[in-house]
Tab-separated table of C-alpha atoms and ligand atoms in Angstrom:
chain	number	residue	atom	x	y	z
A	1	MET	CA	81.667	142.768	2.217
A	2	LYS	CA	84.108	145.299	0.879
A	3	ALA	CA	84.267	146.584	-2.692
A	4	VAL	CA	86.621	148.850	-4.581
A	5	ILE	CA	84.981	150.887	-7.351
A	6	THR	CA	87.250	152.643	-9.824
A	7	GLY	CA	85.644	155.624	-11.566
A	8	ILE	CA	83.343	156.519	-8.665
A	9	THR	CA	82.869	160.073	-9.961
A	10	GLY	CA	81.206	158.774	-13.156
A	11	GLN	CA	77.574	157.900	-13.805
A	12	ASP	CA	77.784	154.164	-13.094
A	13	GLY	CA	80.206	154.634	-10.200
A	14	ALA	CA	77.639	156.784	-8.397
A	15	TYR	CA	74.745	154.361	-8.916
A	16	LEU	CA	76.837	151.315	-8.022
A	17	THR	CA	78.040	153.028	-4.834
A	18	GLN	CA	74.448	153.715	-3.809
A	19	PHE	CA	73.431	150.124	-4.613
A	20	LEU	CA	76.318	148.505	-2.678
A	21	LEU	CA	75.950	150.806	0.331
A	22	GLU	CA	72.262	149.830	0.498
A	23	LYS	CA	73.410	146.203	0.531
A	24	GLY	CA	75.598	146.930	3.567
A	25	TYR	CA	78.940	146.970	1.732
A	26	GLN	CA	81.924	149.069	2.705
A	27	VAL	CA	82.840	150.928	-0.465
A	28	ILE	CA	86.268	152.243	-1.358
A	29	GLY	CA	85.799	154.588	-4.286
A	30	THR	CA	88.660	155.926	-6.352
A	31	TYR	CA	88.841	159.337	-7.953
A	32	ARG	CA	91.549	161.096	-9.948
A	33	ARG	CA	93.521	164.033	-8.697
A	34	THR	CA	92.331	167.133	-10.562
A	35	SER	CA	92.484	170.838	-9.723
A	36	SER	CA	88.836	170.690	-8.673
A	37	VAL	CA	87.429	167.241	-7.941
A	38	ASN	CA	83.724	166.930	-8.554
A	39	PHE	CA	81.537	164.617	-6.494
A	40	TRP	CA	78.214	166.058	-7.717
A	41	ARG	CA	76.762	162.660	-8.653
A	42	LEU	CA	77.489	161.118	-5.233
A	43	GLU	CA	76.008	164.234	-3.678
A	44	ALA	CA	72.910	164.035	-5.890
A	45	LEU	CA	72.322	160.455	-4.718
A	46	GLY	CA	72.881	161.470	-1.079
A	47	VAL	CA	75.762	159.046	-0.466
A	48	LEU	CA	78.826	161.316	-0.400
A	49	THR	CA	79.018	161.457	3.384
A	50	HIS	CA	77.890	157.873	4.021
A	51	PRO	CA	79.963	156.374	6.886
A	52	ASN	CA	80.709	153.220	4.855
A	53	LEU	CA	82.120	155.126	1.889
A	54	ARG	CA	85.839	155.934	1.707
A	55	LEU	CA	87.246	157.975	-1.152
A	56	VAL	CA	90.799	157.339	-2.307
A	57	GLU	CA	92.876	159.327	-4.774
A	58	TYR	CA	94.138	156.984	-7.483
A	59	ASP	CA	94.963	156.754	-11.171
A	60	LEU	CA	94.249	153.534	-13.038
A	61	THR	CA	97.334	153.859	-15.231
A	62	ASP	CA	99.696	153.398	-12.258
A	63	LEU	CA	100.402	149.718	-11.503
A	64	SER	CA	102.236	150.314	-8.214
A	65	ALA	CA	99.378	152.532	-7.014
A	66	THR	CA	96.964	149.741	-7.970
A	67	ILE	CA	98.916	147.204	-5.944
A	68	ARG	CA	98.975	149.536	-2.920
A	69	LEU	CA	95.259	150.231	-3.335
A	70	LEU	CA	94.428	146.537	-3.061
A	71	GLN	CA	96.928	145.906	-0.252
A	72	LYS	CA	95.489	148.716	1.843
A	73	SER	CA	91.800	148.251	1.128
A	74	THR	CA	91.661	144.400	1.129
A	75	PRO	CA	88.435	144.197	-0.913
A	76	ASN	CA	86.361	141.106	-1.755
A	77	GLU	CA	85.325	142.639	-5.079
A	78	VAL	CA	86.732	145.183	-7.534
A	79	TYR	CA	84.494	146.917	-10.081
A	80	ASN	CA	86.575	148.502	-12.826
A	81	LEU	CA	84.394	151.306	-14.132
A	82	ALA	CA	87.175	153.829	-14.768
A	83	ALA	CA	87.816	154.638	-18.406
A	84	GLN	CA	88.263	157.322	-20.995
A	85	SER	CA	84.703	156.476	-21.954
A	86	PHE	CA	83.842	158.947	-24.696
A	87	VAL	CA	84.014	157.326	-28.140
A	88	GLY	CA	84.360	160.633	-30.017
A	89	VAL	CA	87.405	161.741	-28.001
A	90	SER	CA	89.091	158.369	-28.478
A	91	PHE	CA	89.722	159.263	-32.141
A	92	ASP	CA	91.690	162.341	-31.015
A	93	GLN	CA	93.391	160.624	-28.059
A	94	PRO	CA	93.893	157.007	-29.099
A	95	LEU	CA	96.956	156.372	-26.929
A	96	THR	CA	95.550	157.932	-23.774
A	97	THR	CA	92.456	155.838	-24.370
A	98	LEU	CA	94.582	152.721	-24.779
A	99	ASP	CA	96.484	153.458	-21.536
A	100	ILE	CA	93.403	154.054	-19.419
A	101	THR	CA	90.638	152.034	-21.047
A	102	GLY	CA	92.749	149.108	-22.239
A	103	ALA	CA	95.945	148.700	-20.191
A	104	GLY	CA	94.311	150.138	-17.046
A	105	ALA	CA	92.206	147.012	-16.665
A	106	VAL	CA	95.336	144.862	-16.861
A	107	ASN	CA	96.925	146.848	-14.029
A	108	ILE	CA	94.068	145.699	-11.823
A	109	LEU	CA	94.214	142.110	-13.068
A	110	GLU	CA	97.956	142.026	-12.361
A	111	ALA	CA	97.450	143.570	-8.929
A	112	ILE	CA	94.766	141.004	-8.048
A	113	ARG	CA	97.016	138.186	-9.204
A	114	THR	CA	99.861	139.580	-7.106
A	115	VAL	CA	98.065	140.735	-3.956
A	116	ASP	CA	95.080	138.405	-3.502
A	117	PRO	CA	93.811	136.062	-6.253
A	118	SER	CA	90.547	135.503	-4.363
A	119	ILE	CA	89.340	139.053	-5.158
A	120	ARG	CA	86.450	138.999	-7.633
A	121	PHE	CA	86.784	141.367	-10.608
A	122	TYR	CA	84.175	143.076	-12.776
A	123	GLN	CA	85.246	144.605	-16.102
A	124	ALA	CA	83.038	147.266	-17.704
A	125	SER	CA	82.978	145.984	-21.276
A	126	THR	CA	80.782	147.497	-23.945
A	127	SER	CA	78.549	146.975	-26.957
A	128	GLU	CA	81.013	149.225	-28.827
A	129	MET	CA	83.123	146.051	-29.199
A	130	PHE	CA	80.514	144.738	-31.687
A	131	GLY	CA	80.922	147.853	-33.837
A	132	LYS	CA	80.235	147.021	-37.448
A	133	VAL	CA	77.169	144.865	-37.329
A	134	ALA	CA	77.615	141.205	-38.143
A	135	ALA	CA	74.351	140.008	-36.628
A	136	VAL	CA	71.310	141.338	-34.813
A	137	PRO	CA	70.569	141.184	-31.998
A	138	GLN	CA	74.089	141.007	-30.537
A	139	SER	CA	74.790	138.402	-27.867
A	140	GLU	CA	77.822	137.045	-25.984
A	141	ASP	CA	78.581	134.901	-29.069
A	142	THR	CA	78.430	137.628	-31.732
A	143	PRO	CA	81.812	138.288	-33.386
A	144	PHE	CA	83.466	141.609	-32.518
A	145	TYR	CA	84.418	144.332	-35.023
A	146	PRO	CA	85.130	147.518	-33.039
A	147	ARG	CA	85.036	150.820	-34.936
A	148	SER	CA	86.853	153.240	-32.627
A	149	PRO	CA	90.054	153.415	-30.552
A	150	TYR	CA	87.718	153.214	-27.531
A	151	GLY	CA	86.050	150.022	-28.757
A	152	ILE	CA	89.416	148.476	-29.573
A	153	ALA	CA	90.887	149.349	-26.167
A	154	LYS	CA	87.825	147.867	-24.462
A	155	LEU	CA	88.112	144.712	-26.554
A	156	TYR	CA	91.705	144.271	-25.377
A	157	ALA	CA	90.584	144.636	-21.760
A	158	HIS	CA	87.711	142.210	-22.362
A	159	TRP	CA	89.992	139.496	-23.735
A	160	MET	CA	92.527	140.066	-20.951
A	161	THR	CA	89.713	139.634	-18.440
A	162	ILE	CA	88.908	136.270	-20.032
A	163	ASN	CA	92.577	135.379	-20.296
A	164	TYR	CA	93.234	135.938	-16.580
A	165	ARG	CA	90.182	133.781	-15.822
A	166	GLU	CA	91.492	130.960	-18.008
A	167	SER	CA	95.213	131.307	-17.241
A	168	TYR	CA	95.185	131.901	-13.488
A	169	GLY	CA	91.728	130.795	-12.391
A	170	LEU	CA	90.776	134.295	-11.222
A	171	TYR	CA	87.107	135.167	-10.781
A	172	THR	CA	86.853	137.763	-13.562
A	173	ALA	CA	83.492	138.702	-15.083
A	174	SER	CA	82.979	140.853	-18.150
A	175	GLY	CA	79.737	142.764	-18.511
A	176	ILE	CA	79.051	143.677	-22.142
A	177	LEU	CA	76.755	146.576	-21.435
A	178	PHE	CA	74.757	148.412	-24.063
A	179	ASN	CA	74.205	152.166	-23.675
A	180	HIS	CA	72.675	153.108	-20.360
A	181	GLU	CA	71.656	156.605	-19.461
A	182	SER	CA	70.191	158.606	-16.591
A	183	PRO	CA	69.890	162.151	-15.266
A	184	LEU	CA	73.502	161.605	-14.065
A	185	ARG	CA	74.813	160.944	-17.585
A	186	GLY	CA	77.787	163.069	-18.724
A	187	GLU	CA	76.707	166.063	-20.796
A	188	GLU	CA	78.739	165.162	-23.898
A	189	PHE	CA	76.854	161.883	-24.482
A	190	VAL	CA	74.032	162.300	-26.966
A	191	THR	CA	70.998	161.586	-24.744
A	192	ARG	CA	72.010	164.031	-22.016
A	193	LYS	CA	73.175	166.582	-24.572
A	194	ILE	CA	69.672	166.423	-26.042
A	195	THR	CA	67.702	166.476	-22.773
A	196	LYS	CA	69.747	169.348	-21.365
A	197	SER	CA	69.360	171.392	-24.557
A	198	VAL	CA	65.632	170.654	-24.766
A	199	ALA	CA	65.187	171.859	-21.173
A	200	ARG	CA	67.141	175.031	-21.955
A	201	ILE	CA	65.178	175.636	-25.162
A	202	ALA	CA	61.889	175.192	-23.257
A	203	LEU	CA	63.054	177.770	-20.700
A	204	GLY	CA	64.180	180.235	-23.385
A	205	LEU	CA	67.876	179.864	-22.466
A	206	GLN	CA	69.006	178.405	-25.806
A	207	SER	CA	67.576	178.639	-29.311
A	208	PHE	CA	68.767	175.451	-31.035
A	209	LEU	CA	70.785	172.266	-30.666
A	210	GLU	CA	73.498	170.874	-32.970
A	211	LEU	CA	73.959	167.133	-33.465
A	212	GLY	CA	75.877	164.695	-35.670
A	213	ASN	CA	74.547	161.411	-37.063
A	214	LEU	CA	70.791	161.286	-36.461
A	215	ASP	CA	70.430	157.825	-38.030
A	216	ALA	CA	72.572	155.947	-35.480
A	217	LYS	CA	70.523	153.371	-33.585
A	218	ARG	CA	71.176	152.512	-29.970
A	219	ASP	CA	69.785	150.133	-27.363
A	220	TRP	CA	69.347	152.583	-24.479
A	221	GLY	CA	68.501	151.487	-20.914
A	222	TYR	CA	68.448	153.032	-17.440
A	223	ALA	CA	71.862	153.048	-15.694
A	224	LYS	CA	70.460	152.454	-12.213
A	225	GLU	CA	69.223	149.020	-13.309
A	226	TYR	CA	72.466	148.090	-15.079
A	227	VAL	CA	74.620	148.404	-11.943
A	228	GLU	CA	72.477	145.702	-10.303
A	229	GLY	CA	73.546	143.367	-13.120
A	230	MET	CA	77.216	144.161	-12.450
A	231	TRP	CA	76.825	143.022	-8.861
A	232	GLN	CA	74.863	139.905	-9.866
A	233	MET	CA	77.704	138.891	-12.205
A	234	LEU	CA	80.059	138.726	-9.215
A	235	GLN	CA	77.672	136.571	-7.139
A	236	GLN	CA	77.637	133.556	-9.498
A	237	LYS	CA	79.354	130.237	-8.891
A	238	GLU	CA	81.556	130.685	-11.958
A	239	PRO	CA	82.637	133.905	-13.678
A	240	ASP	CA	81.380	134.560	-17.209
A	241	ASN	CA	80.532	137.226	-19.813
A	242	TYR	CA	77.052	138.716	-19.936
A	243	VAL	CA	75.238	141.136	-22.233
A	244	LEU	CA	73.003	143.672	-20.467
A	245	ALA	CA	70.585	145.441	-22.811
A	246	THR	CA	66.896	146.200	-23.304
A	247	GLY	CA	66.554	144.342	-26.625
A	248	HIS	CA	64.967	147.443	-28.155
A	249	THR	CA	66.657	149.967	-30.458
A	250	GLU	CA	65.831	153.525	-31.569
A	251	THR	CA	67.486	156.239	-33.639
A	252	VAL	CA	69.003	159.421	-32.261
A	253	ARG	CA	66.314	161.227	-34.304
A	254	SER	CA	63.574	159.401	-32.411
A	255	PHE	CA	65.161	160.295	-29.057
A	256	VAL	CA	65.147	163.974	-30.112
A	257	GLU	CA	61.420	163.776	-30.941
A	258	GLN	CA	60.611	162.157	-27.599
A	259	ALA	CA	62.625	164.741	-25.670
A	260	PHE	CA	60.799	167.671	-27.313
A	261	LYS	CA	57.486	165.911	-26.743
A	262	ALA	CA	58.319	165.821	-23.038
A	263	VAL	CA	58.148	169.649	-23.024
A	264	ASP	CA	55.050	169.692	-25.276
A	265	ILE	CA	56.892	170.780	-28.411
A	266	ASP	CA	56.085	168.946	-31.654
A	267	ILE	CA	58.836	169.022	-34.255
A	268	VAL	CA	58.940	168.371	-38.009
A	269	TRP	CA	62.046	167.296	-39.876
A	270	GLN	CA	63.100	168.743	-43.205
A	271	GLY	CA	66.132	168.410	-45.480
A	272	GLU	CA	68.618	165.554	-45.676
A	273	GLY	CA	72.132	164.707	-44.488
A	274	VAL	CA	74.050	167.764	-43.269
A	275	ASN	CA	71.097	169.953	-44.325
A	276	GLU	CA	68.589	168.125	-42.167
A	277	MET	CA	66.928	170.176	-39.433
A	278	ALA	CA	64.017	170.033	-37.041
A	279	LEU	CA	61.518	172.870	-36.840
A	280	ASN	CA	58.975	173.734	-34.185
A	281	LYS	CA	55.704	172.637	-35.826
A	282	ASP	CA	53.803	175.616	-34.423
A	283	THR	CA	56.313	178.440	-34.780
A	284	ASN	CA	58.618	177.188	-37.571
A	285	GLU	CA	61.677	178.064	-35.476
A	286	VAL	CA	64.735	175.888	-36.142
A	287	LEU	CA	65.362	173.736	-33.073
A	288	VAL	CA	67.887	171.158	-34.319
A	289	LYS	CA	70.657	171.481	-36.899
A	290	VAL	CA	73.183	168.924	-38.112
A	291	ASN	CA	76.821	169.850	-37.626
A	292	PRO	CA	79.345	167.506	-39.296
A	293	GLU	CA	81.786	168.338	-36.491
A	294	PHE	CA	79.883	165.776	-34.426
A	295	TYR	CA	80.223	162.983	-37.008
A	296	ARG	CA	82.729	160.255	-36.165
A	297	PRO	CA	85.451	159.079	-38.566
A	298	ALA	CA	83.936	155.582	-38.325
A	299	GLU	CA	80.473	155.035	-36.924
A	300	VAL	CA	78.636	152.221	-35.171
A	301	GLU	CA	75.305	152.382	-36.970
A	302	LEU	CA	73.139	149.814	-35.215
A	303	LEU	CA	73.222	148.280	-31.765
A	304	ILE	CA	70.556	146.031	-30.339
A	305	GLY	CA	71.369	143.579	-27.585
A	306	ASP	CA	70.112	140.130	-26.714
A	307	PRO	CA	69.981	140.039	-22.893
A	308	SER	CA	68.462	136.546	-22.659
A	309	LYS	CA	71.527	134.946	-21.004
A	310	ALA	CA	71.523	137.583	-18.237
A	311	GLN	CA	67.820	137.079	-17.734
A	312	ARG	CA	68.171	133.297	-17.624
A	313	GLU	CA	71.275	133.032	-15.421
A	314	LEU	CA	71.229	136.242	-13.360
A	315	GLY	CA	67.510	136.966	-13.269
A	316	TRP	CA	68.356	140.440	-14.620
A	317	LYS	CA	65.979	142.368	-16.878
A	318	ALA	CA	65.783	146.019	-17.993
A	319	ARG	CA	62.578	147.536	-16.631
A	320	THR	CA	62.504	151.180	-17.741
A	321	THR	CA	61.411	152.016	-21.299
A	322	LEU	CA	63.237	154.619	-23.379
A	323	SER	CA	60.205	156.877	-23.308
A	324	GLU	CA	60.118	156.773	-19.476
A	325	LEU	CA	63.868	157.327	-19.320
A	326	CYS	CA	63.727	160.266	-21.711
A	327	LYS	CA	60.937	161.935	-19.699
A	328	MET	CA	62.877	161.390	-16.457
A	329	MET	CA	66.023	162.992	-17.932
A	330	VAL	CA	64.187	165.998	-19.382
A	331	ALA	CA	62.320	166.550	-16.095
A	332	GLU	CA	65.564	166.505	-14.105
A	333	ASP	CA	67.272	168.862	-16.561
A	334	LEU	CA	64.339	171.280	-16.307
A	335	VAL	CA	64.696	171.318	-12.514
A	336	ARG	CA	68.470	171.854	-12.755
A	337	GLU	CA	68.265	174.623	-15.342
A	338	GLN	CA	65.507	176.359	-13.369
A	339	SER	CA	67.610	176.218	-10.217
A	340	PHE	CA	70.548	177.820	-12.097
A	341	LEU	CA	68.164	180.580	-13.192
A	342	VAL	CA	67.113	181.190	-9.587
A	343	GLU	CA	70.773	181.253	-8.455
A	344	ASP	CA	71.617	183.780	-11.207
A	345	ASN	CA	68.792	186.075	-10.074
A	346	VAL	CA	69.826	186.022	-6.414
B	1	NDP	P1	81.902	157.990	-17.071
B	1	NDP	O1	82.637	158.610	-18.185
B	1	NDP	O2	80.731	158.716	-16.488
B	1	NDP	O3	82.926	157.697	-15.868
B	1	NDP	C1	84.230	157.258	-16.108
B	1	NDP	C2	85.006	157.306	-14.810
B	1	NDP	O4	86.354	156.901	-15.052
B	1	NDP	C3	85.071	158.692	-14.158
B	1	NDP	O5	84.918	158.561	-12.764
B	1	NDP	C4	86.493	159.143	-14.488
B	1	NDP	O6	87.031	160.061	-13.575
B	1	NDP	C5	87.218	157.804	-14.358
B	1	NDP	N1	88.557	157.813	-14.950
B	1	NDP	C6	88.917	158.233	-16.183
B	1	NDP	N2	90.243	158.086	-16.357
B	1	NDP	C7	90.732	157.587	-15.203
B	1	NDP	C8	92.041	157.238	-14.749
B	1	NDP	N3	93.115	157.379	-15.532
B	1	NDP	N4	92.191	156.744	-13.512
B	1	NDP	C9	91.114	156.586	-12.692
B	1	NDP	N5	89.853	156.917	-13.054
B	1	NDP	C10	89.671	157.412	-14.303
B	1	NDP	O7	81.470	156.517	-17.529
B	1	NDP	P2	80.159	155.666	-17.150
B	1	NDP	O8	79.930	155.761	-15.710
B	1	NDP	O9	79.089	155.979	-18.114
B	1	NDP	O10	80.656	154.197	-17.520
B	1	NDP	C11	81.353	153.385	-16.579
B	1	NDP	C12	82.186	152.366	-17.321
B	1	NDP	O11	81.353	151.552	-18.131
B	1	NDP	C13	83.223	152.957	-18.272
B	1	NDP	O12	84.332	152.113	-18.255
B	1	NDP	C14	82.551	152.904	-19.634
B	1	NDP	O13	83.509	152.832	-20.654
B	1	NDP	C15	81.764	151.611	-19.499
B	1	NDP	N6	80.546	151.522	-20.268
B	1	NDP	C16	79.593	152.497	-20.157
B	1	NDP	C17	78.406	152.381	-20.818
B	1	NDP	C18	77.364	153.433	-20.732
B	1	NDP	O14	76.428	153.412	-21.555
B	1	NDP	N7	77.399	154.321	-19.751
B	1	NDP	C19	78.102	151.183	-21.648
B	1	NDP	C20	79.172	150.205	-21.650
B	1	NDP	C21	80.329	150.376	-20.977
B	1	NDP	P3	86.868	161.664	-13.812
B	1	NDP	O15	85.524	162.006	-13.222
B	1	NDP	O16	88.001	162.215	-13.060
B	1	NDP	O17	86.926	161.901	-15.278
B	2	GDR	P1	78.240	155.977	-27.657
B	2	GDR	O1	77.404	157.178	-27.006
B	2	GDR	O2	79.213	156.441	-28.657
B	2	GDR	O3	77.233	154.957	-28.103
B	2	GDR	O4	79.070	155.453	-26.407
B	2	GDR	P2	77.127	158.660	-27.488
B	2	GDR	O5	75.963	159.109	-26.698
B	2	GDR	O6	78.347	159.500	-27.458
B	2	GDR	O7	76.709	158.464	-29.036
B	2	GDR	C1	75.594	157.700	-29.411
B	2	GDR	C2	75.319	157.896	-30.887
B	2	GDR	O8	74.834	159.225	-31.111
B	2	GDR	C3	75.483	159.764	-32.241
B	2	GDR	N1	75.466	161.229	-32.162
B	2	GDR	C4	76.089	161.975	-31.236
B	2	GDR	N2	76.837	161.614	-30.167
B	2	GDR	C5	77.311	162.614	-29.373
B	2	GDR	N3	78.011	162.280	-28.279
B	2	GDR	N4	77.097	163.944	-29.661
B	2	GDR	C6	76.359	164.341	-30.737
B	2	GDR	O9	76.179	165.516	-30.955
B	2	GDR	C7	75.825	163.309	-31.560
B	2	GDR	N5	75.047	163.308	-32.672
B	2	GDR	C8	74.830	162.056	-33.020
B	2	GDR	C9	76.891	159.175	-32.184
B	2	GDR	O10	77.543	159.313	-33.436
B	2	GDR	C10	76.557	157.740	-31.779
B	2	GDR	O11	76.218	156.998	-32.913
B	2	GDR	C11	78.464	155.310	-25.127
B	2	GDR	C12	79.559	155.527	-24.063
B	2	GDR	O12	78.950	155.559	-22.793
B	2	GDR	C13	80.571	154.405	-24.114
B	2	GDR	O13	81.466	154.543	-23.020
B	2	GDR	C14	79.824	153.073	-24.002
B	2	GDR	O14	80.731	152.013	-24.086
B	2	GDR	C15	78.795	152.952	-25.116
B	2	GDR	O15	77.881	154.024	-24.994
B	2	GDR	C16	77.999	151.664	-25.031
């Protein structure tokens, strides 16, 4: 089997590459031309030099490049993981987000339709499409109400994925994935921002951390498990839409507490709104401050997924708890930050 993965330099791209290579796939991974390409995640997973992995320079916004990519690589499956995936930035760059995150998916759908309609397609859809909560928990049947240019672009791609399935009979699956994290998570996303800062604070490299909305609730799972679900969606008889989630939700505030606990620091909260802060219970030092700069113009307050369809039809289930995930991320950030310290001293 041969698979194309767009966005191979991202968190999910790295885990999916590892998973498919272990299954014996040939993987064609696409990366963008930049002045200094970074394959650190593939390196961290030990797959960068795997003989069955080929890396191809490609940009999702280019339809002719997409057609050539499929003509040359002749895949059985395409996983579209590439996106401008940061919700906060999408408010500042709504049109770039639309081009990449929305129209980019349609470039691949068009290329599949043109080059080889038997190619199976996975679209990385998101719980951000639910946005303003209409019902909890959120399932495949919950109405959408996206709250950011990112969520809106993803909703367009989601409906186009369904439309190409219904109009042209293509095998197109849409995975509505709730937040999934890992030690490979990008540093601007809140969990990794927290675990990295906590590791640095524990090592005396940083004194405090600034965050935005501490009340937001997310259904956070472990990315390595979510990529298995992506693959399972493309192995079914018929294509469909599936929610992948843990079914459990926690606030950003609670994640902060767990991360400090992982380095044996107990915190106490005081103040409210923009004046809220977390202090070290033993030393009274300020460890967390709220900075309105990190608030979003419109927020998604509560996400909690109902993964029962995926469990029933795919046999997929999240296995790692948030507390385990948080400890894993803090531990990895401690190792990384310590290794930087050693490098600096050499
Ligand atoms: P990342 O931000 O870590 O990775 C995104 C990838 O897309 C990177 O490899 C990036 O390349 C690539 N990319 C960006 N723009 C382009 C472009 N114009 N052409 C080609 N490639 C491009 O995201 P994740 O791995 O976390 O997520 C994977 C997908 O799943 C994304 O589509 C995301 O929106 C979606 N998703 C993620 C969830 C999560 O919790 N992680 C939940 C639900 C959906 P570069 O390295 O050069 O920037
Ligand atoms: P999200 O993830 O927007 O859910 O999108 P992110 O980690 O950025 O935010 C989660 C929640 O935390 C709040 N928050 C902060 N967020 C960031 N990044 N930085 C902060 O300092 C901060 N303080 C509080 C946010 O307001 C938000 O409520 C992620 C991405 O991976 C998307 O691509 C994916 O589709 C969704 O998850 C599901």
